[in-house]
Short mmCIF file of C-alpha atoms in Angstrom, two decimals:
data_model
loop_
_atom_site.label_atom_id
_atom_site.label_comp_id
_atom_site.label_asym_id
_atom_site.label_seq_id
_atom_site.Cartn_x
_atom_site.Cartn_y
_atom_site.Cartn_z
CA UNK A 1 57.59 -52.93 12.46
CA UNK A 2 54.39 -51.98 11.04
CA UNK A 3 53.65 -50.88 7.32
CA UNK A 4 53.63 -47.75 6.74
CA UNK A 5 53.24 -45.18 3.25
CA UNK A 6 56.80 -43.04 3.06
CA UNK A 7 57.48 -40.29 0.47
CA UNK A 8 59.28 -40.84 -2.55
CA UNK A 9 61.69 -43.57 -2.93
CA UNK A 10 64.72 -44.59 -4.46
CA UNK A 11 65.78 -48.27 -5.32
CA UNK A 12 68.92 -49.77 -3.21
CA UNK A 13 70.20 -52.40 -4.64
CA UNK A 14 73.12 -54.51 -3.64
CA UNK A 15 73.86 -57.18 -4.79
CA UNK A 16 75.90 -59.81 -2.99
CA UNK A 17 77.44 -63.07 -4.71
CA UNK A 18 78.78 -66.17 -3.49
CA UNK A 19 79.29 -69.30 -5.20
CA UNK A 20 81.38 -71.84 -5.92
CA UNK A 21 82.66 -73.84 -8.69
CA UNK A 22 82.24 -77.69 -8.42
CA UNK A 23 84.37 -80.39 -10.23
CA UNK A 24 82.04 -82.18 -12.76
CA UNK A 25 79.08 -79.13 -12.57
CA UNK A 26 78.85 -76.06 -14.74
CA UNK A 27 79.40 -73.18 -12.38
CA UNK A 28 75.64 -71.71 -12.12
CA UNK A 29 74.03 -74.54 -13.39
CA UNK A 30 71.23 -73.86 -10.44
CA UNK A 31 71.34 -70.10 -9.67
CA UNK A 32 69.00 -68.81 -7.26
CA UNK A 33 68.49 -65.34 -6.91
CA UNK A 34 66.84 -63.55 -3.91
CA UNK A 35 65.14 -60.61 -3.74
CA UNK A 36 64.95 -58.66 -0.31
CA UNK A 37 62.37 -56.12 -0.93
CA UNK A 38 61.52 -53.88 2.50
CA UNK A 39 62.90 -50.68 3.97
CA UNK A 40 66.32 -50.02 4.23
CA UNK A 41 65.97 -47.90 7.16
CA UNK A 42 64.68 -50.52 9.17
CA UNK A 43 67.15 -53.13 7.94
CA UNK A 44 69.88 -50.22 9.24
CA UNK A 45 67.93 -50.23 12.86
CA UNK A 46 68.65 -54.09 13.49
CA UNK A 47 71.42 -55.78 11.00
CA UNK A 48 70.11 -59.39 11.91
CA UNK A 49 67.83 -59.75 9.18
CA UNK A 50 70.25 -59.29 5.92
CA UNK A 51 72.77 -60.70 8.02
CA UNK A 52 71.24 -63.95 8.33
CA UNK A 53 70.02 -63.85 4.98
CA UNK A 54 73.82 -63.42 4.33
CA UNK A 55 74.76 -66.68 6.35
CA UNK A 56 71.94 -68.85 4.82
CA UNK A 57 73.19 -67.44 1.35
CA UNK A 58 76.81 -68.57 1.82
CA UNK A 59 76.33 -71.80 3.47
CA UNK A 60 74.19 -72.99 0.76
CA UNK A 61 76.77 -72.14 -1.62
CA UNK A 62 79.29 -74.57 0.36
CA UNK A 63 76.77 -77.30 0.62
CA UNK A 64 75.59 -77.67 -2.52
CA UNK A 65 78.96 -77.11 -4.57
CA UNK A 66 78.55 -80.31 -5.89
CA UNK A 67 74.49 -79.12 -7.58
CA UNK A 68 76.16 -76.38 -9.13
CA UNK A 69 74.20 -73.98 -6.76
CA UNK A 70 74.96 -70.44 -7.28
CA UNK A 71 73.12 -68.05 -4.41
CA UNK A 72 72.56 -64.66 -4.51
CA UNK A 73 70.52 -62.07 -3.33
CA UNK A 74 70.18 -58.01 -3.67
CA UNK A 75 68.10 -55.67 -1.51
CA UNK A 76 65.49 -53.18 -3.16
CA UNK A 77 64.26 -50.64 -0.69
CA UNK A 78 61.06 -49.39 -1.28
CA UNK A 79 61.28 -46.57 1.87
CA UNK A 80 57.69 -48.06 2.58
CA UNK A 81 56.28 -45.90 -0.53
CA UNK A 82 53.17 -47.60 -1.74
CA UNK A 83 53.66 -46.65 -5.38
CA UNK A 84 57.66 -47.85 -5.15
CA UNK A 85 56.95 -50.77 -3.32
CA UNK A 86 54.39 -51.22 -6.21
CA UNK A 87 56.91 -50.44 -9.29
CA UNK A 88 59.18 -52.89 -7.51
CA UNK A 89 56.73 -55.54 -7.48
CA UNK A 90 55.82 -55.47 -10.84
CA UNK A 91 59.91 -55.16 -11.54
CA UNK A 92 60.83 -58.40 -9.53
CA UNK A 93 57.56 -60.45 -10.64
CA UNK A 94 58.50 -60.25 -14.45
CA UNK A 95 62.50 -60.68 -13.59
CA UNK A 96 62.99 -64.34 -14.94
CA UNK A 97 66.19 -64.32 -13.17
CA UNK A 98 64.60 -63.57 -9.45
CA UNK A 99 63.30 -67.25 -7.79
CA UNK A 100 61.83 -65.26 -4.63
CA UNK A 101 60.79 -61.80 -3.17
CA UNK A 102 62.07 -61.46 0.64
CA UNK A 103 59.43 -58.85 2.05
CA UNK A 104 58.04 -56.16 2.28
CA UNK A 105 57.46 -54.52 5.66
CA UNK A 106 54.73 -52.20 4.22
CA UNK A 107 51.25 -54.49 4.87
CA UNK A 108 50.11 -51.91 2.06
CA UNK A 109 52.86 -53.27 -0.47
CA UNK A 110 52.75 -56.49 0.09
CA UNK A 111 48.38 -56.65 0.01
CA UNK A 112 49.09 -55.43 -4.10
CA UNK A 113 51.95 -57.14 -4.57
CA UNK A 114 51.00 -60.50 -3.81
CA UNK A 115 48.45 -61.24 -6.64
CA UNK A 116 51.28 -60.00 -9.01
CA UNK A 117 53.55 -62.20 -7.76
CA UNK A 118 51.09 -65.18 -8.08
CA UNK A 119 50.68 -64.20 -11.95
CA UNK A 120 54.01 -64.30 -12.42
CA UNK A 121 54.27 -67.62 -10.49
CA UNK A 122 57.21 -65.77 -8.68
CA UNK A 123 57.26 -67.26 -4.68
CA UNK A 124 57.01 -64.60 -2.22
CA UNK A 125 57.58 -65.33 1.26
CA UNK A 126 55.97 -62.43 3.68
CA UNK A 127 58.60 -62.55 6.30
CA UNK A 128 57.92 -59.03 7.94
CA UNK A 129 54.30 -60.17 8.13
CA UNK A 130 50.67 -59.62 6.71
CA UNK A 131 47.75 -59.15 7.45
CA UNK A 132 45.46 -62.33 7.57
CA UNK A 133 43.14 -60.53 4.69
CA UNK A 134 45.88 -60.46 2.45
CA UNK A 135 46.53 -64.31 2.54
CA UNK A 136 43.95 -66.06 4.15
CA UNK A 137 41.25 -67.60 1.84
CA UNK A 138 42.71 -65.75 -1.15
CA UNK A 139 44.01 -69.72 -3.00
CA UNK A 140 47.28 -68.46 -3.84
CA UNK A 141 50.14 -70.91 -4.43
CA UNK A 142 53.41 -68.53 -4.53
CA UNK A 143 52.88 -66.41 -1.21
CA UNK A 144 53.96 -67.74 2.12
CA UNK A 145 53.64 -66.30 5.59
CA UNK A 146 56.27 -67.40 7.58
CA UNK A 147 55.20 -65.63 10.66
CA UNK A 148 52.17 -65.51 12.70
CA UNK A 149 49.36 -63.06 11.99
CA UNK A 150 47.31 -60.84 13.89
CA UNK A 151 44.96 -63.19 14.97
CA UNK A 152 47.15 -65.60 15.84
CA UNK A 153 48.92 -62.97 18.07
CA UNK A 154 45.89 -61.77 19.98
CA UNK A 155 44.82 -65.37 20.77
CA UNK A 156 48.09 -65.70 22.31
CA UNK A 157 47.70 -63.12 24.20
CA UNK A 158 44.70 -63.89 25.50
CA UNK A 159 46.08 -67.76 26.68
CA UNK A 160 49.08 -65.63 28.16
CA UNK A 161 46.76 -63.76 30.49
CA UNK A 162 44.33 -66.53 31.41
CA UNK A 163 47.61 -68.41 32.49
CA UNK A 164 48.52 -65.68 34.63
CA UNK A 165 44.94 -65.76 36.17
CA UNK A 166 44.20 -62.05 34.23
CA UNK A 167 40.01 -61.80 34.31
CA UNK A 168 39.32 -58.09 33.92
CA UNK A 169 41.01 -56.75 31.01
CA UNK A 170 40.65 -53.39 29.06
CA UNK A 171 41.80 -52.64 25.37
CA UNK A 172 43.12 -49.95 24.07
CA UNK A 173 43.86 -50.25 19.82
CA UNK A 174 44.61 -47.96 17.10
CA UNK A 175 41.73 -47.44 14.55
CA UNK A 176 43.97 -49.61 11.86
CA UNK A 177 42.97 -53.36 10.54
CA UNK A 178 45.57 -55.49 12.55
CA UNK A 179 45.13 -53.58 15.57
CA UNK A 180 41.65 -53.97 15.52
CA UNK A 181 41.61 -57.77 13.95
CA UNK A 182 44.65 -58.47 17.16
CA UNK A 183 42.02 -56.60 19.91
CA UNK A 184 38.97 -58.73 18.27
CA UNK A 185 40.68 -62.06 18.77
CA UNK A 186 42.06 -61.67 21.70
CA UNK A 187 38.54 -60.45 22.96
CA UNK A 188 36.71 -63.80 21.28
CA UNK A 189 39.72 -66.26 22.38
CA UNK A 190 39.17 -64.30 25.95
CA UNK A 191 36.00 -65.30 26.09
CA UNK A 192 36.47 -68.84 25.83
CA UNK A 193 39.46 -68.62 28.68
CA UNK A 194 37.27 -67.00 31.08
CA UNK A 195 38.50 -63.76 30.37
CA UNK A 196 36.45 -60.23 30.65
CA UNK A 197 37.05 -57.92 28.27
CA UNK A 198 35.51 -54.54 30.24
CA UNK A 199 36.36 -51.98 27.85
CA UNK A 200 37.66 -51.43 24.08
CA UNK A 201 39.23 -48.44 23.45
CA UNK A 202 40.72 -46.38 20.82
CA UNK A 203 41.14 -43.50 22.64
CA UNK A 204 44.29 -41.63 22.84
CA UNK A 205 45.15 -38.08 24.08
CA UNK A 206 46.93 -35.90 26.28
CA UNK A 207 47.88 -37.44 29.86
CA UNK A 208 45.72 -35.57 31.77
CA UNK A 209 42.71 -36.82 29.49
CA UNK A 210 43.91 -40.28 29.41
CA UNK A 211 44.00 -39.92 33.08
CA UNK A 212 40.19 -39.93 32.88
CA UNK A 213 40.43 -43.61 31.61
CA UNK A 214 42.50 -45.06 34.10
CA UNK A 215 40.41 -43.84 36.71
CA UNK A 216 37.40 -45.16 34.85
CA UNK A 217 39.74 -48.68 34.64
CA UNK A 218 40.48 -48.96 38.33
CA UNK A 219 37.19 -48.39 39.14
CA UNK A 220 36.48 -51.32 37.16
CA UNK A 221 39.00 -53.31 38.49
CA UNK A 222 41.02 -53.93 35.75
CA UNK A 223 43.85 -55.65 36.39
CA UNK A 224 45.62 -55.79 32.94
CA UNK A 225 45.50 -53.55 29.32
CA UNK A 226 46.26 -54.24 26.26
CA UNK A 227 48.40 -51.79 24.28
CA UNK A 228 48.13 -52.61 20.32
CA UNK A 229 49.10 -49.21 18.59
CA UNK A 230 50.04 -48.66 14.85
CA UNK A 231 52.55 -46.18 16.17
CA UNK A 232 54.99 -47.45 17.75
CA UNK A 233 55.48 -44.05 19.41
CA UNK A 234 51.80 -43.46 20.81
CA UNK A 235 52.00 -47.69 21.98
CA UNK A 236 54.80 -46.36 24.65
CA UNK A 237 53.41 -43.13 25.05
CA UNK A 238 50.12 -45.18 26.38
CA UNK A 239 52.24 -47.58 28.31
CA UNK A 240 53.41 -44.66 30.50
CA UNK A 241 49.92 -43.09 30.61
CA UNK A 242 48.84 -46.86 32.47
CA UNK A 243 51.94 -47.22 34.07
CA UNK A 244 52.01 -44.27 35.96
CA UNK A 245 47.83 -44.03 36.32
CA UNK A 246 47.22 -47.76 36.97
CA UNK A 247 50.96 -49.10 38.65
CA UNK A 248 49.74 -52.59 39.49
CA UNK A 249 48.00 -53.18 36.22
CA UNK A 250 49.97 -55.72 33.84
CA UNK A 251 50.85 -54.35 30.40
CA UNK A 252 50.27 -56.58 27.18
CA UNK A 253 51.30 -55.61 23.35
CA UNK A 254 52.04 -56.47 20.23
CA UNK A 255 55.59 -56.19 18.35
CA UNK A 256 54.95 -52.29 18.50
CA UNK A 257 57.23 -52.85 21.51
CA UNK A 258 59.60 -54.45 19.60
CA UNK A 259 62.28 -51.04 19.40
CA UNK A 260 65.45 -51.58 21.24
CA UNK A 261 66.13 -47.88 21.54
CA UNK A 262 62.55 -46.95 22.81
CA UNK A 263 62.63 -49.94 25.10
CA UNK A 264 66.01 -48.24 26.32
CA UNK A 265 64.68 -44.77 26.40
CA UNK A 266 61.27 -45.38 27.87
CA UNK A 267 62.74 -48.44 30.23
CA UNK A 268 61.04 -47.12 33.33
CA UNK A 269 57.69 -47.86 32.01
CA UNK A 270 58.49 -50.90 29.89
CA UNK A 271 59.83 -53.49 31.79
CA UNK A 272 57.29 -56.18 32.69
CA UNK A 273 55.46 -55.41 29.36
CA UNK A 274 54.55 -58.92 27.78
CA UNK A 275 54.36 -59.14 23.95
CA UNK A 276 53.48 -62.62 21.86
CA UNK A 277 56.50 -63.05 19.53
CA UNK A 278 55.96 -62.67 15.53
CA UNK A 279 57.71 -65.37 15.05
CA UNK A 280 57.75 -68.55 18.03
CA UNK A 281 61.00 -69.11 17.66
CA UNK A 282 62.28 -72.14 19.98
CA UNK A 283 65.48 -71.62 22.14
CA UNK A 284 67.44 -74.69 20.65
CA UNK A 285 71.30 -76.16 21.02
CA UNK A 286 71.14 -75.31 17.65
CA UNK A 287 69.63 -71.95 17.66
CA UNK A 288 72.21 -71.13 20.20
CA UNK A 289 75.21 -72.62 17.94
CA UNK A 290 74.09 -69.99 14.93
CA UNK A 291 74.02 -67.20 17.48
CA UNK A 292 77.21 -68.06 18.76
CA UNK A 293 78.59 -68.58 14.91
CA UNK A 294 76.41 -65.02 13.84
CA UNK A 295 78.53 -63.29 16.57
CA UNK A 296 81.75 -65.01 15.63
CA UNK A 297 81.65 -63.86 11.93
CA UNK A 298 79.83 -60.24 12.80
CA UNK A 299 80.79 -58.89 16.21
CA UNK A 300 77.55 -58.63 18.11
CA UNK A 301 74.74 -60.63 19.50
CA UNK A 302 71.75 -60.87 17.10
CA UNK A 303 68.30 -60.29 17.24
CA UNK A 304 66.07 -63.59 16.77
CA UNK A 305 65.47 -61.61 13.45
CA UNK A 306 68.72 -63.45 12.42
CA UNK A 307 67.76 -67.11 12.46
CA UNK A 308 64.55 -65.79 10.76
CA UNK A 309 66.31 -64.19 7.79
CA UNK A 310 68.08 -67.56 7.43
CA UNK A 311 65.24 -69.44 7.67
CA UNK A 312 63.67 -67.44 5.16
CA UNK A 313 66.43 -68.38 2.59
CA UNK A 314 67.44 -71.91 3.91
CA UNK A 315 63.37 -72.66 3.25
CA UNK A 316 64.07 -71.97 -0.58
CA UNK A 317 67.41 -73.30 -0.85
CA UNK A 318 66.79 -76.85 0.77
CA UNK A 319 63.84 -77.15 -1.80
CA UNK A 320 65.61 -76.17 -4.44
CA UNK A 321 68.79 -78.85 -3.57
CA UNK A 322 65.80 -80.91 -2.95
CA UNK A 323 64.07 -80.71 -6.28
CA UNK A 324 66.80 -80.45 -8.14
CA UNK A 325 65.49 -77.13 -9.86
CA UNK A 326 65.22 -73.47 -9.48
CA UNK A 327 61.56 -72.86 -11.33
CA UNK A 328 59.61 -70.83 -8.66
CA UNK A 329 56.50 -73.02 -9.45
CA UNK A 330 58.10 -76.44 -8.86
CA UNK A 331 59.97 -74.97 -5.43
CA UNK A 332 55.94 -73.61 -4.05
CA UNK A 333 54.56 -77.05 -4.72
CA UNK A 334 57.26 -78.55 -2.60
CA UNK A 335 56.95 -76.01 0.45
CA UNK A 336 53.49 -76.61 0.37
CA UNK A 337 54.07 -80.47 0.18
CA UNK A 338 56.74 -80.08 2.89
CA UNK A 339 55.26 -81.22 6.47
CA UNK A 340 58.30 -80.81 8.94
CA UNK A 341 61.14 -78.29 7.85
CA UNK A 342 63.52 -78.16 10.49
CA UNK A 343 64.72 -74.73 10.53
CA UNK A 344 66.44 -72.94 13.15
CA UNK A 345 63.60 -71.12 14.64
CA UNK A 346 62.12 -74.30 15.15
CA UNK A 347 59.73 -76.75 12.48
CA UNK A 348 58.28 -74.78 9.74
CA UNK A 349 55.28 -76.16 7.52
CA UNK A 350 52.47 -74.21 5.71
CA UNK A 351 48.55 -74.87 5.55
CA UNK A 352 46.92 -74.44 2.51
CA UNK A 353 46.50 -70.59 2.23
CA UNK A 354 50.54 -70.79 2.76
CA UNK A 355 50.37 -69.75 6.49
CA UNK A 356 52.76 -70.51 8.95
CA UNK A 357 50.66 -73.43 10.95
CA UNK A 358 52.17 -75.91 13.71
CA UNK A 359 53.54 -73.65 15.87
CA UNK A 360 53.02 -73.29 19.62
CA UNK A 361 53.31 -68.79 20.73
CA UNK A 362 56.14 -68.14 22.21
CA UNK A 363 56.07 -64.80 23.93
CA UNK A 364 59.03 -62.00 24.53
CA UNK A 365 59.43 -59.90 28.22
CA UNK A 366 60.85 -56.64 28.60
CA UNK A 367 63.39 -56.44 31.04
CA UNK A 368 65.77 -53.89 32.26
CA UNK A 369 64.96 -51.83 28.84
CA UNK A 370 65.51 -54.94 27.00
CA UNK A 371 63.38 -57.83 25.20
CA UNK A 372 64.26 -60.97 26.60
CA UNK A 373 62.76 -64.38 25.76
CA UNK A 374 59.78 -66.36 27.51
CA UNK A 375 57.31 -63.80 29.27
CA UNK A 376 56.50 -66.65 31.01
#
């Protein structure tokens, strides 16, 4: 989900512990502490997240007994209030007890927070996202992306349609930075794939006025659209608008469409609907072992926000057992240095500007109300 200002919020915080004792090592001799900063209403919509974050916490515990690891995290929610998500920040940055900040899904939040965070040499790992702006070319050393970015996502999209021999394409985007930077690169990255981009839109109405578009569009012959929406309401509120005025056209988005209950609700017009995912994460044996261990200890089938939470711990953790310290400085320079992490989403390294890099798209299909993996 997108970031987004809220009203006033109130700090969550719950703390979970688990550690061992090992024989020879003073219990907590190399405590790492995890911050999960983000909103808690959208950790409530899909469990995975803190759940894997869970999993990664207490595993690491187990394996390195004999370190004297002791892992922790708690969960501030900022309610996706700028000046909370600020306050928290500025909290967690000067905490000499906190290794790294988890979050946040406000782009907002995390666009102030992260020079903070680099002043207090305190590693933040972007995990909802960011927006390129916010990371790219700014020289920090303590803030990682560990998904792709908008750019990243539109280029995708564009190689997903020229693979499915898409040539006449129309774009419809929210007036918002990543909607525009996704509709811009997919439009350049088009280009070089042989694509035609016949119309950029950021229109958005009533039906009956939208109505005028699609007409305009099949007279065109467009044969796909792009739906890139800040809302995620008005993204499937534009999906039926083309659906029902254009029902051959294929439908493209971003992770707007990623909202199990809307892609239940609206499942008439979302099936077929082809999104790149944030994260490429790889169906593995052992991606498929923590699933099947995730729905042993929890009940339920996880999202593949699960293995990402982990991941988002594990990446810390495994650095820290490596290094043989906690100090947030000493971990950055060693995910930086680190050229083939083997997480369970798949191998994880960083360029420079601490952006995910490496990674091959991996796209997400909506079928039957449902995202399913490979759209193609």
């Amino acid at each position: 989900m997108k970031g987004k200002r809220a009203g006033l919020a109130a700090v969550l915080a719950v703390l979970i512990l688990a550690s061992c004792a090992a024989e020879g090592q003073v219990k907590g001799s190399l405590p790492l502490v995890i911050a999960v900063m983000g909103s808690k209403e959208v950790y409530d919509y899909d469990a995975s997240f803190l759940n894997g974050v869970k999993m990664a916490i207490e595993e690491v515990n187990r394996e390195y007994e004999s370190l004297g690891m002791e892992a922790s995290f708690a969960l501030y929610d900022d309610e996706y209030d700028y000046e909370q998500g600020l306050l928290l920040s500025n909290r967690l940055a000067a905490d000499p007890d906190v290794t790294a900040v988890l979050g946040s899904h406000s782009f907002a939040i995390l666009e102030a927070g992260a020079p903070v965070m680099e002043e207090y040499g305190k590693i933040m790992i972007a995990a909802n996202g960011m927006m390129d702006s916010s990371i790219i070319g700014r020289k920090y050393t303590m803030i990682f992306r560990n998904t792709f970015g908008e750019a990243d996502m539109g280029a995708a999209l564009a190689g997903y349609g020229a693979r499915q021999g898409i040539t006449r394409i129309a774009v419809n985007h929210s007036d918002t930075e990543f909607e525009r930077n996704l509709a811009a690169a997919f439009a350049l990255e088009g280009q070089r794939l042989g694509l035609r981009v016949l119309d950029m839109t950021t229109r958005f109405g009533s039906e009956q006025d939208f109505h005028q578009l699609t007409d305009r569009w099949s007279a065109l012959g467009i044969q796909g659209v792009v739906i890139t929406r800040d809302a995620i309401a008005d993204a499937f509120a534009i999906a039926g608008y083309v659906r029902r005025g254009m029902p051959e056209a294929k439908v493209y988005g971003d992770y707007s469409f990623d909202a199990s209950d809307m892609l239940a609700e609206h499942a008439a017009i979302s099936d077929n609907i082809v999104l790149p995912a944030l994260v490429p994460v790889r169906r593995t044996e052992r991606l498929e072992q923590f699933e099947r261990s995730y729905e042993e200890i929890y009940g339920s089938k996880p999202t593949w926000w699960a293995a990402h939470g982990y991941d988002s711990v594990r990446l810390v953790a495994d650095a820290a057992a490596q290094g043989g310290t906690n100090d947030p400085r000493r971990l950055a320079q060693l995910l930086h240095e680190q050229t083939e992490y083997h997480g369970v989403t798949g191998t994880i390294a960083f360029d420079s500007d601490g952006v995910l890099t490496g990674r091959e798209p991996a796209y997400f299909a909506v079928r039957n109300g449902k995202l399913t993996d490979g759209g193609e």
